[in-house]
Amino acid sequence: MKLIKLLFLLVILFATTTLQAQTVKHTFALGDTTFLLDGKPLQIISGEMHYTRVPREAWRQRMKMAKAMGLNTIGTYVFWNVHEPQKGHYDFTGNNDIAEFVKIAKEEGLWVILRPSPYVCAEWEFGGYPYWLEKEQGLVVRSKEPKYLEAYKKYLTEVGKQLSPLLVNHGGNILMVQIENEYGSYGSDKDYLALNRKMFIDAGFDGQLYTCDPEPAIKDGHLPGLLPAINGIDDVAKVKKLISDNHNGKGPYFIAEWYPAWFDWWGTAHHTIPADRYVPKLDSVLAAGISINMYMFHGGTTRGFMNGANYNDQNPYEPQISSYDYDAPLDEAGNATDKFMKFRAVISKHLPAGVTLPEVPAAKPVMSLPAIKFTQSTSLFDVLPVAKINSTPLTFEDLNQAYGFVLYRTTINGGKSGLLKLKDLRDYGIIYVNGKRVGIVDRRKYQDSLMINLPKGKVTLDILVENLGRINFGPYLLKNKKGITEKVLFAGTELKSWKMYSLPFDDINKVKVNASVKKAVANNAPQLKKAVFKVDKLADTYLDMSKWGKGIVWINGHNLGRYWYYGPQQTIYVPAEWLKKGDNQITVLELIKSSENTLNAIDHPILDVLGK
C-alpha cells in the first residue's frame, strides 16, 4: 500500500512539474533600443505566414522551414470573416484553429507576433471584415460608430478567449499583439485608437501592444504609449528616426512589414524581384540590431472566395488571384527558393554566438498525373435552388449570401434590340437570352452594358453575377456590396420582376452532377463537371487550367480557388495533404468553355503567363 501511495505521489509530482514547465511565464518588455525577453535583448527575426492560407496538416512543415531559414518568430493576422462568417456564429475549428497554429509554433521553438485587428487588408476579402457588416444600417468600419464598436467588441472577446492564454506573460509564445492595422493610411482619430487599446485589454490581451504604419502615416496611425512600428522602410537611419520621433526618442526598432516582393492580380504580370536586391538591405537591418517581420515569408494560397481587390479613383477594380505565392522565400507549396537560401545565409551571419541553423528540409515530392477526363457534366441552370422573388434585383447582402454567384432572372417581351445596362454591377456578369450566352460584362474593364437582340415572344433573360472579391484597401471599404446593386435597364426602360438564385457553393458535396447535357454545352451554359482520378502516392501537383476559360476547382470537397484565362496564374496548386491514395474526386465549375473535358496535372506551377 505504501508503495502504491508513493507511486501515486510521484505521478502527481511529475504531472505538476510538467505542467509548470509548459506554462513558464516570461517577461517581454520594450528597452530603449531593443526588445527585452526575460531582461535580455531579443532581436525578432520574423516571417509572416497565415494559417488560413496553408492546409492545417502542413502548418508544422512550414514552421520547420521557417526555423531552417533562421526565423525565430512567425507573424500572422487573425481573420474576422472566417471566424464569424455569420453574425454571432463563431468558428475556430479545422483550418480556422488559430490557437492550435500558435501552439504548434511554440512546439517548433517559434515565438508569435499576433495581428488580430478586425481590419487586416492582406489581399483578403473585404480586408478581413465579414460581409454582414454591410447589412448593418449606418455601420461605419474603423470608426467610433456604435454598431461597429459593438460588433468589433463581441468578436474580439471571442478571439481573446482563444488566444489571450497564449500570451508570453501567461506562459505562451505570443510576444506582441497589434491593434488596428496601418490606420494612419485611413484616419487619424486617436480616440478611436484608444478605444481599440481598451477593447484589446478587456479581451485579455494584457501584454505588449503595438501599431504599424507606412512612412507617411505613422504620425496619424500610432497611439502614444504604444510602440509605433514601421512598414515598408528598410533604410536603417530612417527606421530609427521615424520610430524614435514618435516614441519619446526611443526604440525598440521594428519593421513590422518588410516586403521581399509583391502580390498579383488578374491580367497583370506575375511580380518577381531577385533576391540580390534585398540581401544587402536585410544584412544592414540585422547588423543594426533592428527587428523585422518579412511580409511574406510564405504566402501560400488564398483558397475559396477569399481573395480581395484593390480599387481607387485612379485605377480600375483589380481582384487578386488565388495564388499568394508573393515571390516569397518559401514558395506557394512550401519549398525553399533561391531567395530563401540567400536570406538564410544573411541571417546566419547575425545569429547569437553558438547558435547554428538546422539543415534545410528537402523539397516536397511533386508529381504529374495522367490526363483527367470528365465524364459527368451538368448545366448550372439545372441545379438551381429555390428562387427569391423581388421587384428589383437584390444584392448578395440582401440575400444573406457572402460569396460565390447569384443568378438573376426575369421575363421580358422580345422582338427588338437595345442596350442592356447593369447599374451598378459588382463584379462580373454573363448574359443569357433563352439559355444562350450572348455576352459578358466585366467591372475590371468598366463594362456594364452591351447591345442584345431579343427574339420574338416572351424572352427569359438570365444574368449570372460573380463576386470577384470585396475591396480590401483604401477609401471604399464601405462600398462593397455585391451583385446587381442598383437596377437593370433595357433600351432605357427599367426591368422589374426578378427571380434570384443564390449559388454560394459553400459545400460542393451538396451539388448533384449528372450525365452530360449536350443542349447546355451547345448554348455555352456554365457547366459543373465531375471526375474521379486515382493516385498511387501522395505528392503535390498543379492543375493546368491554361486550356480552360474561367471558374472554380474543388478537390475532395476543398475549394482550391479560381482560375481565369487572363492569367498570370495558369495552374492551381493541389497540396498533397488534401489528396488520398486511391480515388479522388474533382469538381470544376467552368463558366466560359463549356465543352472542355480534359484536365492535366503537372509537376510545376505556371504563374507568369497572360492570356488573351
Coordinates of C-alpha atoms in Angstrom, one line a residue:
M1 CA 0.0 0.0 0.0
K2 CA 2.9 2.4 0.9
L3 CA 4.5 1.6 -2.5
I4 CA 1.2 2.4 -4.3
K5 CA 0.9 5.7 -2.5
L6 CA 4.5 6.6 -3.3
L7 CA 4.0 5.8 -7.0
F8 CA 0.8 7.9 -6.9
L9 CA 2.6 10.9 -5.4
L10 CA 5.4 10.5 -7.9
V11 CA 2.9 10.6 -10.8
I12 CA 1.3 13.7 -9.3
L13 CA 4.6 15.4 -8.8
F14 CA 5.7 14.6 -12.4
A15 CA 2.5 15.9 -13.8
T16 CA 2.7 19.1 -11.8
T17 CA 6.3 19.6 -12.8
T18 CA 5.5 19.0 -16.5
L19 CA 2.6 21.4 -16.4
Q20 CA 4.7 24.1 -14.7
A21 CA 7.4 23.6 -17.4
Q22 CA 4.8 24.0 -20.1
T23 CA 3.5 27.2 -18.6
V24 CA 6.7 29.1 -17.7
K25 CA 5.8 32.8 -17.7
H26 CA 8.2 35.1 -19.5
T27 CA 8.6 38.8 -19.3
F28 CA 8.7 40.8 -22.6
A29 CA 9.4 44.5 -22.5
L30 CA 10.5 47.4 -24.6
G31 CA 14.1 48.5 -24.0
D32 CA 15.4 51.9 -25.2
T33 CA 16.8 50.3 -28.4
T34 CA 15.8 46.6 -28.4
F35 CA 13.2 44.2 -27.1
L36 CA 13.9 42.5 -23.8
L37 CA 12.9 38.9 -23.2
D38 CA 13.3 38.0 -19.5
G39 CA 15.5 41.1 -19.3
K40 CA 17.9 40.1 -22.1
P41 CA 18.0 41.6 -25.6
L42 CA 16.0 39.8 -28.3
Q43 CA 16.2 40.6 -32.0
I44 CA 13.0 39.5 -33.6
I45 CA 13.6 37.9 -37.0
S46 CA 10.0 37.1 -38.0
G47 CA 8.2 36.0 -41.2
E48 CA 4.5 36.4 -41.9
M49 CA 2.5 33.2 -42.6
H50 CA -1.2 33.0 -42.5
Y51 CA -2.9 29.9 -41.1
T52 CA -5.9 30.3 -43.4
R53 CA -3.6 30.1 -46.5
V54 CA -1.9 26.9 -45.6
P55 CA -3.5 23.5 -45.0
R56 CA -3.7 22.8 -41.3
E57 CA -1.9 19.5 -42.0
A58 CA 1.1 21.5 -43.4
W59 CA 1.5 24.1 -40.6
R60 CA 4.3 22.3 -38.9
Q61 CA 6.2 21.6 -42.1
R62 CA 6.1 25.3 -42.9
M63 CA 7.3 26.2 -39.5
K64 CA 10.2 23.9 -39.7
M65 CA 11.2 25.7 -42.9
A66 CA 11.0 29.0 -41.0
K67 CA 13.4 27.7 -38.4
A68 CA 15.7 26.5 -41.1
M69 CA 15.9 29.9 -42.7
G70 CA 16.8 31.4 -39.3
L71 CA 13.5 32.9 -38.2
N72 CA 12.7 32.9 -34.5
T73 CA 9.2 34.3 -34.8
I74 CA 6.1 33.9 -37.0
G75 CA 3.7 36.7 -37.7
T76 CA 0.0 36.2 -38.6
Y77 CA -3.2 38.1 -39.0
V78 CA -6.5 36.9 -37.5
F79 CA -9.3 37.0 -40.0
W80 CA -12.7 38.1 -38.7
N81 CA -14.7 36.8 -41.7
V82 CA -13.6 33.2 -41.3
H83 CA -14.2 33.2 -37.5
E84 CA -17.6 34.9 -37.6
P85 CA -19.0 34.2 -41.1
Q86 CA -22.5 35.0 -40.0
K87 CA -23.3 37.4 -37.2
G88 CA -23.0 35.7 -33.8
H89 CA -21.8 32.3 -35.3
Y90 CA -18.1 31.6 -34.5
D91 CA -15.8 29.1 -36.0
F92 CA -12.3 28.3 -34.6
T93 CA -12.1 24.7 -35.9
G94 CA -10.1 23.0 -38.7
N95 CA -8.1 25.4 -40.8
N96 CA -9.5 28.2 -38.6
D97 CA -8.0 26.9 -35.4
I98 CA -5.7 29.8 -34.8
A99 CA -4.9 28.7 -31.2
E100 CA -3.6 25.4 -32.5
F101 CA -1.5 27.2 -35.0
V102 CA 0.1 29.2 -32.2
K103 CA 0.7 26.1 -30.1
I104 CA 2.4 24.3 -32.9
A105 CA 4.7 27.3 -33.4
K106 CA 5.6 27.0 -29.7
E107 CA 6.4 23.3 -30.1
E108 CA 8.7 24.2 -33.0
G109 CA 10.5 26.8 -31.0
L110 CA 9.0 29.9 -32.6
W111 CA 7.6 33.0 -31.0
V112 CA 4.5 34.6 -32.5
I113 CA 3.5 38.2 -33.3
L114 CA -0.3 38.3 -33.4
R115 CA -2.3 40.7 -35.6
P116 CA -5.9 40.2 -34.6
S117 CA -7.3 43.6 -35.5
P118 CA -10.7 43.5 -37.3
Y119 CA -9.2 45.1 -40.4
V120 CA -6.2 43.2 -41.9
C121 CA -6.0 44.3 -45.6
A122 CA -3.8 41.3 -46.6
E123 CA -5.2 41.0 -50.1
W124 CA -8.1 39.3 -48.3
E125 CA -11.9 39.6 -49.0
F126 CA -13.2 42.9 -47.5
G127 CA -9.9 43.3 -45.7
G128 CA -11.0 40.6 -43.3
Y129 CA -14.3 42.1 -42.4
P130 CA -17.3 39.7 -42.6
Y131 CA -19.8 40.6 -45.4
W132 CA -22.7 41.0 -43.0
L133 CA -21.3 44.3 -41.7
E134 CA -22.6 45.8 -45.0
K135 CA -26.1 44.8 -43.9
E136 CA -26.0 46.9 -40.7
Q137 CA -27.7 50.2 -41.5
G138 CA -25.4 53.1 -40.6
L139 CA -22.5 51.0 -39.6
V140 CA -19.1 52.6 -40.3
V141 CA -15.9 50.5 -40.1
R142 CA -12.8 51.9 -38.5
S143 CA -14.8 54.5 -36.5
K144 CA -16.4 55.2 -33.2
E145 CA -19.9 54.4 -34.7
P146 CA -21.7 52.3 -32.0
K147 CA -22.8 49.4 -34.2
Y148 CA -19.3 48.8 -35.4
L149 CA -17.8 49.0 -32.0
E150 CA -20.4 46.6 -30.6
A151 CA -19.8 44.0 -33.3
Y152 CA -16.0 44.6 -33.0
K153 CA -16.0 44.1 -29.2
K154 CA -18.1 40.9 -29.4
Y155 CA -15.7 39.4 -32.0
L156 CA -12.6 40.5 -30.2
T157 CA -13.9 38.9 -27.0
E158 CA -14.2 35.6 -28.7
V159 CA -10.7 35.9 -30.1
G160 CA -9.4 36.7 -26.7
K161 CA -10.9 33.5 -25.3
Q162 CA -8.9 31.6 -27.8
L163 CA -5.6 33.5 -27.7
S164 CA -5.0 35.6 -24.6
P165 CA -4.0 32.5 -22.6
L166 CA -1.1 32.0 -25.1
L167 CA 0.5 35.4 -24.4
V168 CA 4.1 35.2 -23.3
N169 CA 3.3 36.7 -20.0
H170 CA 0.7 33.9 -19.4
G171 CA 3.2 31.1 -20.3
G172 CA 2.6 31.1 -24.1
N173 CA 4.6 32.2 -27.0
I174 CA 2.8 35.3 -28.3
L175 CA 5.3 38.2 -27.8
M176 CA 3.2 41.2 -29.1
V177 CA -0.3 42.0 -30.3
Q178 CA -1.0 44.6 -32.9
I179 CA -4.0 46.9 -32.6
E180 CA -5.7 48.2 -35.8
N181 CA -3.6 47.9 -39.0
E182 CA -2.0 50.8 -40.9
Y183 CA -4.7 53.0 -39.5
G184 CA -2.8 56.2 -40.4
S185 CA -3.4 55.4 -44.1
Y186 CA -7.1 55.6 -43.4
G187 CA -7.7 58.0 -40.5
S188 CA -6.2 59.9 -37.6
D189 CA -8.7 59.6 -34.7
K190 CA -6.6 59.0 -31.6
D191 CA -9.7 58.5 -29.5
Y192 CA -10.7 55.6 -31.8
L193 CA -7.2 54.1 -31.4
A194 CA -7.6 54.5 -27.6
L195 CA -10.8 52.5 -27.8
N196 CA -9.0 49.8 -29.7
R197 CA -6.4 49.5 -26.9
K198 CA -9.1 49.3 -24.3
M199 CA -11.0 46.6 -26.1
F200 CA -7.9 44.6 -26.6
I201 CA -7.1 44.8 -22.9
D202 CA -10.7 44.0 -21.9
A203 CA -10.5 40.9 -24.2
G204 CA -7.4 39.6 -22.2
F205 CA -4.6 41.0 -24.4
D206 CA -2.7 42.5 -21.4
G207 CA 0.8 42.2 -22.8
Q208 CA 2.8 44.4 -25.2
L209 CA 0.6 46.1 -27.8
Y210 CA 1.8 48.0 -30.8
T211 CA 0.7 49.8 -34.0
C212 CA 2.2 49.7 -37.5
D213 CA 2.0 52.1 -40.4
P214 CA 3.9 53.1 -43.6
E215 CA 6.2 56.1 -43.5
P216 CA 3.7 58.9 -44.4
A217 CA 1.1 57.6 -42.0
I218 CA 3.0 56.7 -38.9
K219 CA 2.2 60.0 -37.2
D220 CA -1.5 59.6 -37.6
G221 CA -1.6 55.8 -37.0
H222 CA 0.2 55.3 -33.8
L223 CA -1.1 55.7 -30.3
P224 CA 1.1 57.4 -27.7
G225 CA 2.2 54.9 -25.1
L226 CA 2.4 52.0 -27.7
L227 CA 5.3 51.1 -29.8
P228 CA 5.0 52.6 -33.3
A229 CA 6.3 50.0 -35.8
I230 CA 7.1 50.9 -39.4
N231 CA 6.1 49.2 -42.7
G232 CA 7.9 49.2 -46.0
I233 CA 11.1 51.0 -44.9
D234 CA 14.5 49.4 -44.6
D235 CA 16.9 52.3 -44.5
V236 CA 18.4 52.0 -41.1
A237 CA 18.7 55.7 -40.2
K238 CA 15.2 56.4 -41.5
V239 CA 13.7 53.5 -39.5
K240 CA 15.3 54.7 -36.3
K241 CA 14.3 58.3 -36.8
L242 CA 10.6 57.5 -37.7
I243 CA 10.2 55.3 -34.7
S244 CA 12.1 57.4 -32.2
D245 CA 10.4 60.6 -33.3
N246 CA 7.0 59.0 -32.5
H247 CA 8.2 57.2 -29.3
N248 CA 9.8 59.7 -27.0
G249 CA 13.1 59.5 -28.7
K250 CA 13.5 55.7 -28.1
G251 CA 13.1 52.3 -29.7
P252 CA 12.9 49.4 -30.0
Y253 CA 13.1 49.5 -33.7
F254 CA 10.8 47.1 -35.5
I255 CA 10.0 46.9 -39.2
A256 CA 6.5 45.3 -39.0
E257 CA 6.2 44.6 -42.7
W258 CA 9.3 44.2 -44.9
Y259 CA 8.4 43.3 -48.4
P260 CA 10.7 40.9 -50.3
A261 CA 8.3 41.0 -53.3
W262 CA 4.6 41.7 -54.0
F263 CA 1.2 40.1 -54.8
D264 CA -0.6 39.6 -58.1
W265 CA -4.0 40.4 -59.6
W266 CA -5.8 39.2 -62.7
G267 CA -4.5 40.5 -66.0
T268 CA -1.1 41.7 -64.9
A269 CA 2.3 40.1 -65.0
H270 CA 3.5 37.9 -62.0
H271 CA 5.6 40.0 -59.7
T272 CA 9.1 38.8 -59.1
I273 CA 12.1 40.6 -57.6
P274 CA 15.5 39.0 -57.5
A275 CA 16.8 38.1 -54.0
D276 CA 20.1 40.0 -54.6
R277 CA 18.2 43.3 -54.5
Y278 CA 17.2 42.5 -50.9
V279 CA 20.2 40.8 -49.5
P280 CA 22.2 44.0 -48.7
K281 CA 19.1 45.6 -47.1
L282 CA 18.4 42.6 -44.9
D283 CA 22.1 42.5 -43.9
S284 CA 22.2 46.1 -42.9
V285 CA 19.0 46.0 -40.9
L286 CA 20.1 42.9 -38.9
A287 CA 23.6 44.3 -38.4
A288 CA 21.9 47.4 -36.9
G289 CA 20.0 45.3 -34.4
I290 CA 16.7 46.2 -35.9
S291 CA 13.9 43.6 -35.6
I292 CA 12.0 42.6 -38.7
N293 CA 8.9 40.8 -39.9
M294 CA 9.0 39.7 -43.6
Y295 CA 5.8 40.1 -45.4
M296 CA 5.5 37.4 -46.7
F297 CA 7.9 34.7 -45.6
H298 CA 5.4 32.2 -47.0
G299 CA 2.2 33.4 -48.8
G300 CA 0.5 30.1 -49.6
T301 CA -2.9 30.2 -51.4
T302 CA -6.0 32.3 -51.0
R303 CA -8.4 29.5 -51.4
G304 CA -12.1 29.6 -51.9
F305 CA -13.6 33.0 -52.5
M306 CA -11.3 34.9 -50.0
N307 CA -9.2 37.0 -52.4
G308 CA -9.6 40.7 -52.0
A309 CA -9.4 43.5 -54.6
N310 CA -7.9 47.0 -54.9
Y311 CA -9.9 50.0 -56.2
N312 CA -9.4 53.7 -56.1
D313 CA -10.1 56.8 -58.1
Q314 CA -7.0 56.4 -60.3
N315 CA -7.1 52.6 -61.0
P316 CA -9.7 50.1 -62.1
Y317 CA -11.1 47.4 -59.9
E318 CA -8.3 44.8 -59.5
P319 CA -9.3 41.5 -57.9
Q320 CA -6.3 39.4 -56.8
I321 CA -5.5 35.9 -58.0
S322 CA -5.8 32.8 -55.8
S323 CA -2.1 32.1 -55.7
Y324 CA -0.5 34.1 -52.9
D325 CA 3.0 32.9 -53.9
Y326 CA 4.2 36.5 -53.5
D327 CA 7.6 35.5 -54.8
A328 CA 8.3 34.9 -51.1
P329 CA 11.3 33.0 -49.7
L330 CA 9.1 29.9 -49.3
D331 CA 7.1 29.3 -52.5
E332 CA 3.3 28.5 -52.7
A333 CA 3.9 24.8 -52.0
G334 CA 6.3 25.4 -49.1
N335 CA 9.6 24.8 -50.8
A336 CA 12.8 26.8 -50.3
T337 CA 13.6 29.2 -53.2
D338 CA 16.8 31.0 -54.1
K339 CA 15.6 33.9 -52.0
F340 CA 15.2 31.5 -49.0
M341 CA 18.8 30.3 -49.3
K342 CA 20.2 33.8 -49.7
F343 CA 18.2 35.2 -46.8
R344 CA 19.3 32.2 -44.7
A345 CA 23.0 33.0 -45.5
V346 CA 22.4 36.6 -44.3
I347 CA 20.6 35.6 -41.1
S348 CA 23.3 33.1 -40.3
K349 CA 25.8 35.9 -40.0
H350 CA 23.8 37.6 -37.3
L351 CA 22.9 34.7 -35.0
P352 CA 23.9 34.7 -31.4
A353 CA 27.2 33.0 -30.6
G354 CA 27.0 29.3 -30.6
V355 CA 23.7 29.1 -32.4
T356 CA 23.5 27.2 -35.7
L357 CA 20.6 26.7 -38.1
P358 CA 19.1 23.3 -38.8
E359 CA 19.5 21.7 -42.2
V360 CA 17.1 22.9 -44.8
P361 CA 14.5 20.1 -45.3
A362 CA 14.4 18.5 -48.8
A363 CA 11.8 19.8 -51.3
K364 CA 8.4 18.2 -51.0
P365 CA 7.6 15.4 -53.5
V366 CA 5.7 16.6 -56.6
M367 CA 4.0 14.6 -59.4
S368 CA 2.3 14.8 -62.8
L369 CA -0.8 12.7 -63.3
P370 CA -2.4 11.1 -66.4
A371 CA -5.0 13.3 -68.1
I372 CA -8.2 13.6 -66.1
K373 CA -11.2 13.1 -68.3
F374 CA -14.6 14.4 -67.1
T375 CA -17.5 12.0 -67.8
Q376 CA -20.2 13.9 -65.8
S377 CA -21.4 17.3 -66.6
T378 CA -24.5 19.3 -65.6
S379 CA -25.7 22.7 -66.6
L380 CA -25.7 25.2 -63.7
F381 CA -29.2 26.1 -64.8
D382 CA -30.3 22.5 -64.0
V383 CA -29.2 22.7 -60.3
L384 CA -30.7 26.0 -59.3
P385 CA -32.1 26.3 -55.7
V386 CA -35.5 27.9 -54.9
A387 CA -35.6 31.4 -56.1
K388 CA -36.2 34.6 -54.1
I389 CA -38.6 37.0 -55.8
N390 CA -38.5 40.8 -55.8
S391 CA -39.5 43.6 -58.0
T392 CA -35.9 44.9 -58.2
P393 CA -32.6 43.0 -58.1
L394 CA -31.3 42.1 -54.6
T395 CA -27.7 42.3 -53.7
F396 CA -25.7 39.3 -52.2
E397 CA -26.1 41.0 -48.8
D398 CA -29.9 41.3 -49.2
L399 CA -29.9 37.5 -49.9
N400 CA -27.8 36.8 -46.8
Q401 CA -25.1 35.5 -49.1
A402 CA -21.4 36.2 -48.6
Y403 CA -19.6 34.9 -51.6
G404 CA -19.9 33.0 -54.9
F405 CA -22.6 33.7 -57.5
V406 CA -26.2 34.8 -57.9
L407 CA -28.3 34.1 -61.0
Y408 CA -30.7 37.0 -61.8
R409 CA -33.7 36.0 -64.0
T410 CA -36.6 37.9 -65.5
T411 CA -39.0 37.6 -68.4
I412 CA -39.4 40.4 -71.0
N413 CA -41.2 40.9 -74.3
G414 CA -38.9 40.2 -77.2
G415 CA -38.8 41.1 -80.9
K416 CA -36.5 44.1 -80.5
S417 CA -32.9 45.2 -80.0
G418 CA -31.5 47.5 -77.4
L419 CA -28.8 48.3 -74.9
L420 CA -28.8 46.2 -71.7
K421 CA -27.3 48.2 -68.9
L422 CA -26.5 46.8 -65.4
K423 CA -26.2 49.6 -62.8
D424 CA -24.1 49.1 -60.7
L425 CA -22.6 45.7 -61.5
R426 CA -20.2 44.0 -59.0
D427 CA -18.3 42.3 -60.4
Y428 CA -18.6 40.0 -63.4
G429 CA -21.7 39.1 -65.3
I430 CA -22.6 36.6 -68.0
I431 CA -25.7 37.4 -70.0
Y432 CA -28.0 34.7 -71.4
V433 CA -31.1 35.0 -73.6
N434 CA -33.4 32.0 -73.5
G435 CA -30.5 30.0 -72.1
K436 CA -27.9 31.0 -74.7
R437 CA -24.9 33.1 -73.8
V438 CA -24.9 36.5 -75.6
G439 CA -22.2 38.4 -73.9
I440 CA -20.1 39.3 -70.8
V441 CA -19.7 42.4 -68.7
D442 CA -16.7 43.0 -66.5
R443 CA -16.2 45.6 -63.8
R444 CA -12.4 45.5 -64.3
K445 CA -12.9 46.9 -67.8
Y446 CA -15.5 49.4 -66.8
Q447 CA -18.0 47.3 -68.8
D448 CA -21.6 47.5 -67.5
S449 CA -23.7 47.2 -70.7
L450 CA -24.0 45.5 -74.2
M451 CA -26.3 45.5 -77.2
I452 CA -28.6 42.5 -77.4
N453 CA -31.1 41.2 -79.9
L454 CA -34.2 39.6 -78.5
P455 CA -36.2 37.0 -80.4
K456 CA -40.0 37.4 -80.8
G457 CA -42.3 36.3 -78.0
K458 CA -41.6 36.0 -74.2
V459 CA -37.9 36.0 -73.5
T460 CA -36.0 34.7 -70.4
L461 CA -33.1 37.0 -69.5
D462 CA -30.5 35.5 -67.2
I463 CA -27.6 37.4 -65.7
L464 CA -25.1 35.2 -63.8
V465 CA -23.1 37.5 -61.4
E466 CA -19.9 36.6 -59.7
N467 CA -18.4 38.3 -56.6
L468 CA -14.7 38.6 -57.6
G469 CA -13.7 39.8 -54.2
R470 CA -14.6 42.8 -52.0
I471 CA -12.2 45.8 -51.8
N472 CA -9.6 45.3 -49.1
F473 CA -7.7 48.6 -49.1
G474 CA -8.4 52.3 -49.5
P475 CA -11.3 54.7 -49.1
Y476 CA -14.1 52.4 -50.4
L477 CA -14.3 49.7 -47.7
L478 CA -18.0 50.5 -47.3
K479 CA -18.8 50.4 -51.0
N480 CA -18.5 46.6 -51.1
K481 CA -22.0 45.3 -51.7
K482 CA -22.1 42.6 -54.4
G483 CA -24.3 41.6 -57.3
I484 CA -26.5 44.0 -59.2
T485 CA -26.5 46.8 -56.7
E486 CA -28.9 49.2 -58.4
K487 CA -31.0 48.3 -61.4
V488 CA -31.1 46.8 -64.9
L489 CA -32.2 48.8 -67.9
F490 CA -33.1 47.6 -71.4
A491 CA -33.5 50.2 -74.2
G492 CA -33.8 52.8 -71.4
T493 CA -36.6 51.0 -69.5
E494 CA -36.0 49.5 -66.1
L495 CA -36.7 45.8 -65.9
K496 CA -38.7 44.5 -62.9
S497 CA -40.0 41.2 -61.5
W498 CA -36.8 39.4 -60.8
K499 CA -36.0 35.9 -59.5
M500 CA -32.7 35.5 -57.7
Y501 CA -31.0 32.1 -57.2
S502 CA -28.3 32.0 -54.6
L503 CA -25.2 30.0 -55.6
P504 CA -22.7 30.4 -52.7
F505 CA -21.0 27.0 -53.4
D506 CA -20.1 26.7 -49.7
D507 CA -20.4 22.9 -49.8
I508 CA -19.8 21.4 -53.3
N509 CA -20.8 18.0 -52.0
K510 CA -24.4 19.1 -51.9
V511 CA -24.5 19.9 -55.6
K512 CA -25.5 16.9 -57.8
V513 CA -23.7 16.5 -61.1
N514 CA -25.4 14.1 -63.5
A515 CA -24.8 12.9 -67.1
S516 CA -23.7 15.4 -69.8
V517 CA -26.3 17.9 -71.0
K518 CA -25.5 18.4 -74.7
K519 CA -28.0 21.2 -75.2
A520 CA -26.5 23.3 -72.4
V521 CA -23.0 22.8 -73.8
A522 CA -24.2 24.0 -77.2
N523 CA -25.6 27.1 -75.7
N524 CA -22.4 27.8 -73.8
A525 CA -24.2 27.4 -70.5
P526 CA -22.0 27.3 -67.4
Q527 CA -21.1 23.7 -66.5
L528 CA -20.4 21.7 -63.4
K529 CA -18.1 18.9 -64.3
K530 CA -17.1 16.0 -62.1
A531 CA -14.5 13.2 -62.4
V532 CA -12.7 10.6 -60.2
F533 CA -8.9 10.1 -60.6
K534 CA -6.6 7.8 -58.9
V535 CA -3.2 8.4 -57.2
D536 CA -0.8 5.8 -56.1
K537 CA 1.4 8.1 -54.0
L538 CA 0.8 11.3 -52.1
A539 CA 2.6 14.3 -53.6
D540 CA 1.9 17.9 -54.5
T541 CA 0.6 18.6 -58.0
Y542 CA -0.6 21.5 -60.2
L543 CA -3.8 21.5 -62.3
D544 CA -3.0 23.1 -65.7
M545 CA -6.0 25.3 -66.5
S546 CA -4.4 27.1 -69.4
K547 CA -6.9 25.5 -72.0
W548 CA -9.9 26.2 -69.8
G549 CA -11.8 29.5 -69.5
K550 CA -12.9 30.7 -66.1
G551 CA -14.1 29.0 -63.0
I552 CA -13.5 27.3 -59.7
V553 CA -11.9 23.9 -58.8
W554 CA -12.7 21.6 -55.9
I555 CA -10.6 18.5 -54.8
N556 CA -12.2 16.1 -52.3
G557 CA -14.5 18.9 -51.2
H558 CA -11.8 21.5 -50.8
N559 CA -12.3 24.7 -52.8
L560 CA -8.8 25.3 -54.3
G561 CA -9.6 28.7 -55.7
R562 CA -10.3 30.5 -59.0
Y563 CA -8.7 30.2 -62.5
W564 CA -9.1 32.6 -65.4
Y565 CA -7.5 32.6 -68.8
Y566 CA -6.4 36.2 -68.3
G567 CA -3.6 35.0 -66.1
P568 CA -0.9 35.4 -64.9
Q569 CA -1.9 32.3 -62.9
Q570 CA -2.5 29.3 -65.2
T571 CA -2.2 26.5 -62.7
I572 CA -4.0 25.7 -59.4
Y573 CA -1.8 24.2 -56.6
V574 CA -3.1 20.9 -55.1
P575 CA -1.5 20.2 -51.7
A576 CA -0.6 16.5 -51.1
E577 CA -2.3 16.8 -47.7
W578 CA -5.7 17.1 -49.4
L579 CA -5.2 14.1 -51.7
K580 CA -5.6 10.4 -50.7
K581 CA -4.3 7.2 -52.1
G582 CA -6.8 5.6 -54.5
D583 CA -9.9 7.5 -55.7
N584 CA -10.0 11.3 -55.5
Q585 CA -12.9 13.5 -56.6
I586 CA -12.5 16.6 -58.6
T587 CA -15.3 19.1 -59.5
V588 CA -14.9 22.1 -61.8
L589 CA -17.3 24.9 -62.4
E590 CA -16.5 26.2 -65.9
L591 CA -18.2 29.4 -66.9
I592 CA -17.0 30.0 -70.5
K593 CA -15.6 27.0 -72.3
S594 CA -18.4 24.6 -71.7
S595 CA -17.1 21.8 -74.0
E596 CA -13.7 21.4 -72.2
N597 CA -13.5 17.9 -70.7
T598 CA -9.8 17.1 -70.2
L599 CA -7.5 18.4 -67.5
N600 CA -3.8 17.8 -67.0
A601 CA -2.0 17.7 -63.6
I602 CA 1.7 18.8 -63.9
D603 CA 4.7 18.9 -61.6
H604 CA 5.3 22.7 -61.6
P605 CA 3.3 26.0 -61.3
I606 CA 2.7 28.4 -64.2
L607 CA 2.3 31.8 -62.7
D608 CA 3.7 34.1 -65.4
V609 CA 1.5 33.8 -68.5
L610 CA -1.0 36.3 -69.5
G611 CA -3.9 35.1 -71.6
K612 CA -5.6 36.9 -74.5

